PDB file of C-alpha atoms and ligand atoms in Angstrom:
ATOM      1  CA  MET A   1     -42.847 -30.865  -2.294  1.00 67.00           C
ATOM      2  CA  SER A   2     -40.394 -29.383   0.250  1.00 80.00           C
ATOM      3  CA  THR A   3     -39.265 -25.876  -0.172  1.00 94.00           C
ATOM      4  CA  ARG A   4     -35.506 -25.237  -0.532  1.00 94.00           C
ATOM      5  CA  SER A   5     -35.296 -23.737   2.983  1.00 96.00           C
ATOM      6  CA  GLU A   6     -37.032 -26.795   4.481  1.00 96.00           C
ATOM      7  CA  LEU A   7     -34.509 -29.084   2.791  1.00 96.00           C
ATOM      8  CA  VAL A   8     -31.427 -27.063   3.827  1.00 96.00           C
ATOM      9  CA  ILE A   9     -32.562 -26.369   7.381  1.00 97.00           C
ATOM     10  CA  GLN A  10     -33.702 -29.992   7.945  1.00 97.00           C
ATOM     11  CA  ASP A  11     -30.301 -31.181   6.846  1.00 97.00           C
ATOM     12  CA  LEU A  12     -28.525 -28.554   8.965  1.00 97.00           C
ATOM     13  CA  VAL A  13     -30.422 -29.702  12.088  1.00 98.00           C
ATOM     14  CA  LYS A  14     -29.684 -33.372  11.246  1.00 98.00           C
ATOM     15  CA  ALA A  15     -25.953 -32.562  10.921  1.00 98.00           C
ATOM     16  CA  VAL A  16     -25.887 -30.809  14.295  1.00 98.00           C
ATOM     17  CA  ARG A  17     -27.726 -33.699  15.993  1.00 98.00           C
ATOM     18  CA  GLU A  18     -25.187 -36.143  14.496  1.00 98.00           C
ATOM     19  CA  VAL A  19     -22.376 -34.096  16.119  1.00 98.00           C
ATOM     20  CA  LEU A  20     -24.154 -34.016  19.507  1.00 98.00           C
ATOM     21  CA  TRP A  21     -24.505 -37.812  19.344  1.00 98.00           C
ATOM     22  CA  ARG A  22     -20.927 -38.333  18.243  1.00 98.00           C
ATOM     23  CA  HIS A  23     -19.480 -36.395  21.138  1.00 98.00           C
ATOM     24  CA  ASP A  24     -22.030 -37.422  23.856  1.00 98.00           C
ATOM     25  CA  VAL A  25     -22.817 -33.785  24.475  1.00 98.00           C
ATOM     26  CA  THR A  26     -24.372 -33.373  27.917  1.00 98.00           C
ATOM     27  CA  PHE A  27     -27.262 -31.131  29.026  1.00 98.00           C
ATOM     28  CA  GLU A  28     -24.738 -29.001  30.939  1.00 98.00           C
ATOM     29  CA  GLU A  29     -22.710 -28.511  27.778  1.00 98.00           C
ATOM     30  CA  TYR A  30     -25.868 -27.759  25.823  1.00 98.00           C
ATOM     31  CA  ARG A  31     -26.863 -25.097  28.346  1.00 98.00           C
ATOM     32  CA  ALA A  32     -23.317 -23.552  28.158  1.00 97.00           C
ATOM     33  CA  ALA A  33     -23.648 -23.362  24.355  1.00 97.00           C
ATOM     34  CA  VAL A  34     -27.030 -21.601  24.641  1.00 97.00           C
ATOM     35  CA  GLY A  35     -25.487 -19.221  27.217  1.00 97.00           C
ATOM     36  CA  PHE A  36     -22.704 -18.480  24.672  1.00 97.00           C
ATOM     37  CA  LEU A  37     -25.247 -17.721  21.914  1.00 97.00           C
ATOM     38  CA  MET A  38     -27.094 -15.318  24.290  1.00 97.00           C
ATOM     39  CA  LYS A  39     -24.025 -13.099  24.230  1.00 96.00           C
ATOM     40  CA  TYR A  40     -24.855 -12.208  20.618  1.00 96.00           C
ATOM     41  CA  THR A  41     -28.022 -10.533  21.881  1.00 95.00           C
ATOM     42  CA  LYS A  42     -26.060  -8.234  24.213  1.00 93.00           C
ATOM     43  CA  GLY A  43     -23.126  -7.302  21.919  1.00 84.00           C
ATOM     44  CA  PRO A  44     -23.021  -5.062  18.908  1.00 91.00           C
ATOM     45  CA  GLU A  45     -25.110  -6.097  15.825  1.00 90.00           C
ATOM     46  CA  PHE A  46     -22.053  -6.746  13.622  1.00 90.00           C
ATOM     47  CA  GLU A  47     -21.074  -9.798  15.735  1.00 94.00           C
ATOM     48  CA  VAL A  48     -23.670 -11.986  14.055  1.00 94.00           C
ATOM     49  CA  PRO A  49     -22.561 -11.262  10.425  1.00 93.00           C
ATOM     50  CA  LEU A  50     -18.893 -11.331  11.597  1.00 93.00           C
ATOM     51  CA  THR A  51     -19.263 -14.902  13.030  1.00 95.00           C
ATOM     52  CA  CYS A  52     -21.171 -16.074   9.953  1.00 94.00           C
ATOM     53  CA  ASP A  53     -18.650 -14.610   7.578  1.00 93.00           C
ATOM     54  CA  MET A  54     -15.771 -15.990   9.655  1.00 94.00           C
ATOM     55  CA  LEU A  55     -17.137 -19.556   9.463  1.00 95.00           C
ATOM     56  CA  PHE A  56     -18.963 -19.761   6.122  1.00 94.00           C
ATOM     57  CA  ASN A  57     -18.405 -16.881   3.682  1.00 93.00           C
ATOM     58  CA  ALA A  58     -15.416 -18.403   2.013  1.00 93.00           C
ATOM     59  CA  THR A  59     -17.311 -21.680   1.658  1.00 95.00           C
ATOM     60  CA  ILE A  60     -20.152 -19.934  -0.190  1.00 94.00           C
ATOM     61  CA  SER A  61     -17.567 -18.327  -2.534  1.00 93.00           C
ATOM     62  CA  ASP A  62     -16.145 -21.799  -3.260  1.00 93.00           C
ATOM     63  CA  ILE A  63     -19.581 -23.184  -3.934  1.00 95.00           C
ATOM     64  CA  GLU A  64     -20.251 -20.391  -6.364  1.00 92.00           C
ATOM     65  CA  MET A  65     -17.232 -21.460  -8.388  1.00 94.00           C
ATOM     66  CA  LYS A  66     -18.908 -24.789  -9.156  1.00 94.00           C
ATOM     67  CA  HIS A  67     -21.104 -22.843 -11.530  1.00 92.00           C
ATOM     68  CA  ARG A  68     -18.524 -20.495 -12.914  1.00 95.00           C
ATOM     69  CA  LYS A  69     -15.569 -20.734 -15.251  1.00 96.00           C
ATOM     70  CA  GLY A  70     -13.960 -17.344 -14.786  1.00 97.00           C
ATOM     71  CA  SER A  71     -11.441 -16.205 -12.123  1.00 97.00           C
ATOM     72  CA  ILE A  72     -12.157 -17.330  -8.591  1.00 95.00           C
ATOM     73  CA  SER A  73     -14.268 -15.491  -6.205  1.00 95.00           C
ATOM     74  CA  ASN A  74     -13.522 -14.816  -2.577  1.00 96.00           C
ATOM     75  CA  LEU A  75     -15.140 -13.113   0.431  1.00 94.00           C
ATOM     76  CA  GLU A  76     -16.363  -9.543   0.221  1.00 93.00           C
ATOM     77  CA  GLY A  77     -15.779  -8.851   3.925  1.00 91.00           C
ATOM     78  CA  PRO A  78     -17.498  -6.111   5.864  1.00 89.00           C
ATOM     79  CA  TYR A  79     -15.677  -3.065   4.399  1.00 92.00           C
ATOM     80  CA  PHE A  80     -17.011  -2.603   0.840  1.00 95.00           C
ATOM     81  CA  LEU A  81     -18.527   0.822   0.150  1.00 96.00           C
ATOM     82  CA  GLU A  82     -20.613   1.707  -2.963  1.00 95.00           C
ATOM     83  CA  ALA A  83     -19.836   5.422  -2.961  1.00 93.00           C
ATOM     84  CA  VAL A  84     -16.152   5.727  -3.862  1.00 94.00           C
ATOM     85  CA  PRO A  85     -14.208   8.148  -6.161  1.00 93.00           C
ATOM     86  CA  GLU A  86     -13.629   7.193  -9.763  1.00 96.00           C
ATOM     87  CA  ILE A  87      -9.905   6.856 -10.286  1.00 95.00           C
ATOM     88  CA  ALA A  88      -7.644   7.322 -13.318  1.00 94.00           C
ATOM     89  CA  ASP A  89      -4.421   5.518 -12.276  1.00 94.00           C
ATOM     90  CA  ARG A  90      -3.924   6.304  -8.607  1.00 95.00           C
ATOM     91  CA  ILE A  91      -5.785   5.508  -5.393  1.00 95.00           C
ATOM     92  CA  LYS A  92      -5.591   8.325  -2.857  1.00 94.00           C
ATOM     93  CA  THR A  93      -3.512   7.292   0.162  1.00 94.00           C
ATOM     94  CA  ARG A  94      -1.688   8.958   3.007  1.00 89.00           C
ATOM     95  CA  GLY A  95       1.415   9.270   0.760  1.00 68.00           C
ATOM     96  CA  GLU A  96       4.027   9.101   3.487  1.00 66.00           C
ATOM     97  CA  GLN A  97       2.889   5.657   4.634  1.00 69.00           C
ATOM     98  CA  GLY A  98       3.614   2.253   3.249  1.00 75.00           C
ATOM     99  CA  ASP A  99       5.392   0.743   0.264  1.00 90.00           C
ATOM    100  CA  GLU A 100       4.120   1.529  -3.141  1.00 94.00           C
ATOM    101  CA  LEU A 101       1.916  -1.087  -4.794  1.00 96.00           C
ATOM    102  CA  ILE A 102       1.107  -1.180  -8.489  1.00 97.00           C
ATOM    103  CA  ILE A 103      -1.896  -3.286  -9.513  1.00 98.00           C
ATOM    104  CA  GLU A 104      -2.156  -4.123 -13.142  1.00 97.00           C
ATOM    105  CA  GLY A 105      -3.966  -6.591 -15.460  1.00 98.00           C
ATOM    106  CA  ARG A 106      -6.972  -6.936 -17.652  1.00 98.00           C
ATOM    107  CA  VAL A 107     -10.724  -7.493 -17.394  1.00 98.00           C
ATOM    108  CA  THR A 108     -11.936  -9.970 -19.951  1.00 98.00           C
ATOM    109  CA  ASP A 109     -14.663 -12.376 -20.797  1.00 98.00           C
ATOM    110  CA  LEU A 110     -14.082 -16.175 -20.851  1.00 98.00           C
ATOM    111  CA  ALA A 111     -12.700 -15.900 -24.445  1.00 98.00           C
ATOM    112  CA  GLY A 112     -10.191 -13.196 -23.491  1.00 97.00           C
ATOM    113  CA  ASN A 113     -12.006 -10.291 -25.031  1.00 98.00           C
ATOM    114  CA  ALA A 114     -11.803  -6.919 -23.226  1.00 98.00           C
ATOM    115  CA  VAL A 115     -14.875  -6.006 -21.187  1.00 98.00           C
ATOM    116  CA  GLU A 116     -14.974  -2.329 -21.984  1.00 98.00           C
ATOM    117  CA  GLY A 117     -17.067  -0.266 -19.451  1.00 98.00           C
ATOM    118  CA  ALA A 118     -16.552  -2.761 -16.627  1.00 98.00           C
ATOM    119  CA  GLN A 119     -16.338  -1.111 -13.215  1.00 98.00           C
ATOM    120  CA  LEU A 120     -13.450  -2.321 -11.141  1.00 98.00           C
ATOM    121  CA  TYR A 121     -13.750  -1.476  -7.440  1.00 98.00           C
ATOM    122  CA  ILE A 122     -10.534  -1.757  -5.406  1.00 98.00           C
ATOM    123  CA  TRP A 123     -10.341  -1.354  -1.676  1.00 98.00           C
ATOM    124  CA  HIS A 124      -7.737  -2.284   1.012  1.00 97.00           C
ATOM    125  CA  SER A 125      -6.375  -1.306   4.373  1.00 95.00           C
ATOM    126  CA  ASP A 126      -3.862   1.383   5.045  1.00 94.00           C
ATOM    127  CA  SER A 127      -0.325   0.480   6.210  1.00 92.00           C
ATOM    128  CA  GLN A 128      -1.627  -0.143   9.709  1.00 91.00           C
ATOM    129  CA  GLY A 129      -4.477  -2.434   8.805  1.00 92.00           C
ATOM    130  CA  PHE A 130      -7.311   0.123   8.977  1.00 93.00           C
ATOM    131  CA  TYR A 131     -10.074   0.672   6.432  1.00 94.00           C
ATOM    132  CA  SER A 132     -11.290   4.103   5.389  1.00 94.00           C
ATOM    133  CA  GLY A 133     -14.832   4.944   6.314  1.00 93.00           C
ATOM    134  CA  PHE A 134     -14.563   2.882   9.475  1.00 89.00           C
ATOM    135  CA  ARG A 135     -12.349   5.258  11.384  1.00 87.00           C
ATOM    136  CA  GLU A 136     -12.844   8.920  12.052  1.00 86.00           C
ATOM    137  CA  ASP A 137      -9.418   9.891  10.707  1.00 89.00           C
ATOM    138  CA  LEU A 138      -9.673   7.957   7.451  1.00 92.00           C
ATOM    139  CA  PRO A 139     -12.256   9.536   5.047  1.00 93.00           C
ATOM    140  CA  THR A 140     -13.791   7.276   2.432  1.00 93.00           C
ATOM    141  CA  ASP A 141     -11.894   8.722  -0.547  1.00 92.00           C
ATOM    142  CA  LEU A 142      -8.733   7.100   0.803  1.00 95.00           C
ATOM    143  CA  TYR A 143      -7.612   3.538   0.011  1.00 96.00           C
ATOM    144  CA  ARG A 144     -10.620   2.989  -2.283  1.00 97.00           C
ATOM    145  CA  GLY A 145     -11.459   3.659  -5.884  1.00 97.00           C
ATOM    146  CA  ARG A 146     -13.516   2.663  -8.913  1.00 98.00           C
ATOM    147  CA  LYS A 147     -11.761   2.275 -12.235  1.00 98.00           C
ATOM    148  CA  VAL A 148     -13.798   2.287 -15.456  1.00 98.00           C
ATOM    149  CA  ILE A 149     -12.217  -0.170 -17.857  1.00 98.00           C
ATOM    150  CA  GLY A 150     -11.399   1.086 -21.344  1.00 97.00           C
ATOM    151  CA  PRO A 151     -11.430  -0.631 -24.783  1.00 98.00           C
ATOM    152  CA  THR A 152      -8.220  -2.741 -24.242  1.00 98.00           C
ATOM    153  CA  GLY A 153      -9.474  -4.135 -20.969  1.00 98.00           C
ATOM    154  CA  ALA A 154      -6.240  -3.172 -19.277  1.00 98.00           C
ATOM    155  CA  PHE A 155      -5.888  -1.322 -15.983  1.00 98.00           C
ATOM    156  CA  HIS A 156      -2.859   0.038 -14.103  1.00 97.00           C
ATOM    157  CA  VAL A 157      -3.394   1.537 -10.694  1.00 97.00           C
ATOM    158  CA  ARG A 158      -0.944   2.827  -8.036  1.00 96.00           C
ATOM    159  CA  THR A 159      -1.608   2.577  -4.342  1.00 96.00           C
ATOM    160  CA  THR A 160       0.182   1.471  -1.203  1.00 95.00           C
ATOM    161  CA  MET A 161       0.623  -1.995   0.378  1.00 95.00           C
ATOM    162  CA  PRO A 162      -2.064  -3.055   2.777  1.00 96.00           C
ATOM    163  CA  ALA A 163      -1.169  -4.566   6.118  1.00 95.00           C
ATOM    164  CA  PRO A 164      -2.367  -7.586   8.167  1.00 96.00           C
ATOM    165  CA  TYR A 165      -5.500  -6.825  10.170  1.00 91.00           C
ATOM    166  CA  THR A 166      -7.246  -8.273  13.223  1.00 94.00           C
ATOM    167  CA  ILE A 167     -11.004  -8.723  12.924  1.00 92.00           C
ATOM    168  CA  PRO A 168     -12.915  -7.344  15.956  1.00 91.00           C
ATOM    169  CA  HIS A 169     -12.239  -9.908  18.607  1.00 93.00           C
ATOM    170  CA  ASP A 170     -13.317  -8.551  22.008  1.00 94.00           C
ATOM    171  CA  GLY A 171     -16.830  -9.996  21.634  1.00 96.00           C
ATOM    172  CA  PRO A 172     -18.373 -13.437  21.027  1.00 97.00           C
ATOM    173  CA  SER A 173     -16.777 -13.805  17.596  1.00 96.00           C
ATOM    174  CA  GLY A 174     -13.373 -13.494  19.279  1.00 96.00           C
ATOM    175  CA  GLU A 175     -14.398 -15.884  22.016  1.00 97.00           C
ATOM    176  CA  LEU A 176     -15.450 -18.407  19.293  1.00 97.00           C
ATOM    177  CA  LEU A 177     -11.985 -18.041  17.601  1.00 96.00           C
ATOM    178  CA  GLY A 178     -10.563 -18.809  21.072  1.00 96.00           C
ATOM    179  CA  PHE A 179     -12.723 -21.990  21.352  1.00 95.00           C
ATOM    180  CA  LEU A 180     -11.337 -23.010  17.899  1.00 95.00           C
ATOM    181  CA  GLY A 181      -7.749 -22.361  18.945  1.00 95.00           C
ATOM    182  CA  ARG A 182      -7.405 -19.677  16.342  1.00 95.00           C
ATOM    183  CA  HIS A 183      -5.926 -16.147  16.353  1.00 96.00           C
ATOM    184  CA  PRO A 184      -7.837 -13.070  15.013  1.00 96.00           C
ATOM    185  CA  TRP A 185      -5.490 -12.093  12.209  1.00 97.00           C
ATOM    186  CA  ARG A 186      -6.113 -11.798   8.485  1.00 97.00           C
ATOM    187  CA  PRO A 187      -3.080 -11.578   6.142  1.00 97.00           C
ATOM    188  CA  ALA A 188      -2.538  -8.380   4.128  1.00 97.00           C
ATOM    189  CA  HIS A 189      -4.942  -8.420   1.206  1.00 98.00           C
ATOM    190  CA  VAL A 190      -6.515  -6.259  -1.591  1.00 98.00           C
ATOM    191  CA  HIS A 191     -10.227  -6.487  -2.325  1.00 98.00           C
ATOM    192  CA  PHE A 192     -11.752  -6.325  -5.803  1.00 98.00           C
ATOM    193  CA  LYS A 193     -15.252  -6.236  -7.158  1.00 98.00           C
ATOM    194  CA  VAL A 194     -15.978  -6.123 -10.922  1.00 98.00           C
ATOM    195  CA  ARG A 195     -19.335  -5.151 -12.322  1.00 98.00           C
ATOM    196  CA  ALA A 196     -20.216  -5.196 -15.939  1.00 98.00           C
ATOM    197  CA  ALA A 197     -23.527  -5.397 -17.865  1.00 97.00           C
ATOM    198  CA  GLY A 198     -24.117  -8.931 -19.035  1.00 97.00           C
ATOM    199  CA  PHE A 199     -21.716 -10.565 -16.592  1.00 98.00           C
ATOM    200  CA  VAL A 200     -21.878 -12.088 -13.115  1.00 97.00           C
ATOM    201  CA  GLU A 201     -20.645  -9.706 -10.488  1.00 97.00           C
ATOM    202  CA  HIS A 202     -17.227 -10.845  -9.460  1.00 97.00           C
ATOM    203  CA  THR A 203     -15.927 -10.279  -5.898  1.00 97.00           C
ATOM    204  CA  THR A 204     -12.457 -11.487  -4.899  1.00 97.00           C
ATOM    205  CA  GLN A 205      -9.268 -10.740  -2.926  1.00 98.00           C
ATOM    206  CA  ALA A 206      -5.590 -10.966  -3.605  1.00 98.00           C
ATOM    207  CA  TYR A 207      -3.028 -12.103  -0.960  1.00 98.00           C
ATOM    208  CA  PHE A 208       0.843 -11.874  -0.954  1.00 97.00           C
ATOM    209  CA  ALA A 209       3.103 -14.971  -0.870  1.00 96.00           C
ATOM    210  CA  GLY A 210       5.126 -15.199   2.231  1.00 93.00           C
ATOM    211  CA  GLY A 211       3.071 -12.620   4.038  1.00 93.00           C
ATOM    212  CA  GLN A 212       2.311 -12.991   7.726  1.00 96.00           C
ATOM    213  CA  TRP A 213      -0.792 -15.054   8.472  1.00 96.00           C
ATOM    214  CA  VAL A 214      -1.251 -16.243   4.812  1.00 97.00           C
ATOM    215  CA  ASP A 215      -1.185 -19.767   6.098  1.00 96.00           C
ATOM    216  CA  SER A 216      -3.547 -19.238   9.008  1.00 95.00           C
ATOM    217  CA  ASP A 217      -6.132 -16.586   7.929  1.00 96.00           C
ATOM    218  CA  CYS A 218      -8.675 -16.377  10.763  1.00 96.00           C
ATOM    219  CA  VAL A 219     -11.586 -16.322   8.326  1.00 94.00           C
ATOM    220  CA  GLU A 220     -10.020 -19.132   6.216  1.00 94.00           C
ATOM    221  CA  GLY A 221     -10.401 -17.135   2.995  1.00 96.00           C
ATOM    222  CA  VAL A 222      -6.930 -17.755   1.405  1.00 97.00           C
ATOM    223  CA  ARG A 223      -6.919 -20.018  -1.655  1.00 96.00           C
ATOM    224  CA  PRO A 224      -3.658 -20.907  -3.459  1.00 96.00           C
ATOM    225  CA  ALA A 225      -4.850 -19.315  -6.773  1.00 95.00           C
ATOM    226  CA  LEU A 226      -5.305 -16.001  -4.905  1.00 97.00           C
ATOM    227  CA  VAL A 227      -1.791 -15.819  -3.464  1.00 98.00           C
ATOM    228  CA  HIS A 228       0.485 -13.661  -5.615  1.00 97.00           C
ATOM    229  CA  GLU A 229       4.207 -13.208  -5.733  1.00 96.00           C
ATOM    230  CA  PRO A 230       4.610  -9.548  -6.489  1.00 94.00           C
ATOM    231  CA  GLU A 231       7.425  -8.363  -8.834  1.00 94.00           C
ATOM    232  CA  GLU A 232       9.654  -5.461  -7.871  1.00 94.00           C
ATOM    233  CA  ARG A 233       9.688  -2.442 -10.183  1.00 93.00           C
ATOM    234  CA  GLY A 234      11.573   0.745  -9.279  1.00 90.00           C
ATOM    235  CA  GLY A 235      11.048   0.260  -5.546  1.00 90.00           C
ATOM    236  CA  ALA A 236       7.367  -0.594  -5.923  1.00 94.00           C
ATOM    237  CA  LYS A 237       5.685  -4.001  -5.692  1.00 96.00           C
ATOM    238  CA  VAL A 238       3.707  -5.058  -8.704  1.00 97.00           C
ATOM    239  CA  LEU A 239       0.640  -7.201  -8.353  1.00 98.00           C
ATOM    240  CA  LYS A 240      -0.387  -8.628 -11.731  1.00 97.00           C
ATOM    241  CA  ILE A 241      -3.936  -9.855 -11.753  1.00 98.00           C
ATOM    242  CA  ASN A 242      -6.542 -10.573 -14.441  1.00 98.00           C
ATOM    243  CA  PHE A 243     -10.291 -10.728 -13.943  1.00 98.00           C
ATOM    244  CA  VAL A 244     -12.077 -13.170 -16.167  1.00 98.00           C
ATOM    245  CA  LEU A 245     -15.834 -12.655 -15.975  1.00 98.00           C
ATOM    246  CA  ASP A 246     -18.581 -15.250 -16.416  1.00 98.00           C
ATOM    247  CA  PRO A 247     -21.611 -14.312 -18.556  1.00 97.00           C
ATOM    248  CA  ALA A 248     -24.693 -13.558 -16.575  1.00 95.00           C
TER     249      ALA A 248
HETATM  250  C1  DHB B 301     -13.477 -10.163   7.056  1.00 55.99           C
HETATM  251  C2  DHB B 301     -12.991  -9.999   5.764  1.00 55.99           C
HETATM  252  C3  DHB B 301     -12.091  -9.016   5.441  1.00 55.99           C
HETATM  253  O1  DHB B 301     -11.613  -8.890   4.263  1.00 55.99           O
HETATM  254  C4  DHB B 301     -11.664  -8.167   6.406  1.00 55.99           C
HETATM  255  O2  DHB B 301     -10.817  -7.167   6.050  1.00 55.99           O
HETATM  256  C5  DHB B 301     -12.184  -8.264   7.705  1.00 55.99           C
HETATM  257  C6  DHB B 301     -13.075  -9.306   8.015  1.00 55.99           C
HETATM  258  C7  DHB B 301     -14.472 -11.180   7.403  1.00 55.99           C
HETATM  259  O3  DHB B 301     -14.810 -11.973   6.513  1.00 55.99           O
HETATM  260  O4  DHB B 301     -14.892 -11.257   8.550  1.00 55.99           O
HETATM  261 FE1   FE B 302     -10.447  -7.024   4.107  1.00 55.99          FE
END
């Protein structure tokens, strides 16, 4: 009996060979492609996961949903950090920057019961598209937090609006985007991860209707169910979002 990796890798090779046949790919073109791949051995290490995520992470999230009934998952991206401050109702930001954003909703099981004790991780960029912990001037307690969900399942967190962001594009990943005729921008988004004992870990993102690049995300992560139309409340934007967890 074949192992799972044999099956998947054999099919992958077959699919690539079919494409080579379909387009009469020449030896010269093949050598150029190998030359391109060699650039990954000379660039920074993050270029390999970056290219893989750019092309396939959202697909893996979609496949995962075949086996789940809860709210839909989406890419984690490269900027999740485990060690973040526990928050009450406010994420620490550079207060002078960016519109206020209120994020509120509930964490429930499939039947709508509160999942008390769930850990809701929230992280997003600052108003210029930068993530804390990945720049000298942005310590990791900014723009990130972990909310412990109480008995009603509800949460209400204040922060600031994230901004569109370019993925690193001065290396081979950027060159590949160029080959595909694509720009390097992601639309403004907020990341979430929910962990609770007895439930599948849930990782997702929220996007904003009408925002720049929502229709052409460079990592093709946007799904209609993840695009929110925020309400206005006292000068702040309000993102209403519920997390429905699947049992483990
Ligand atoms: C990727 C995802 C993100 O959420 C982000 O901010 C940057 C890059 C990615 O999948 O490559
Ligand atoms: Fe992100």
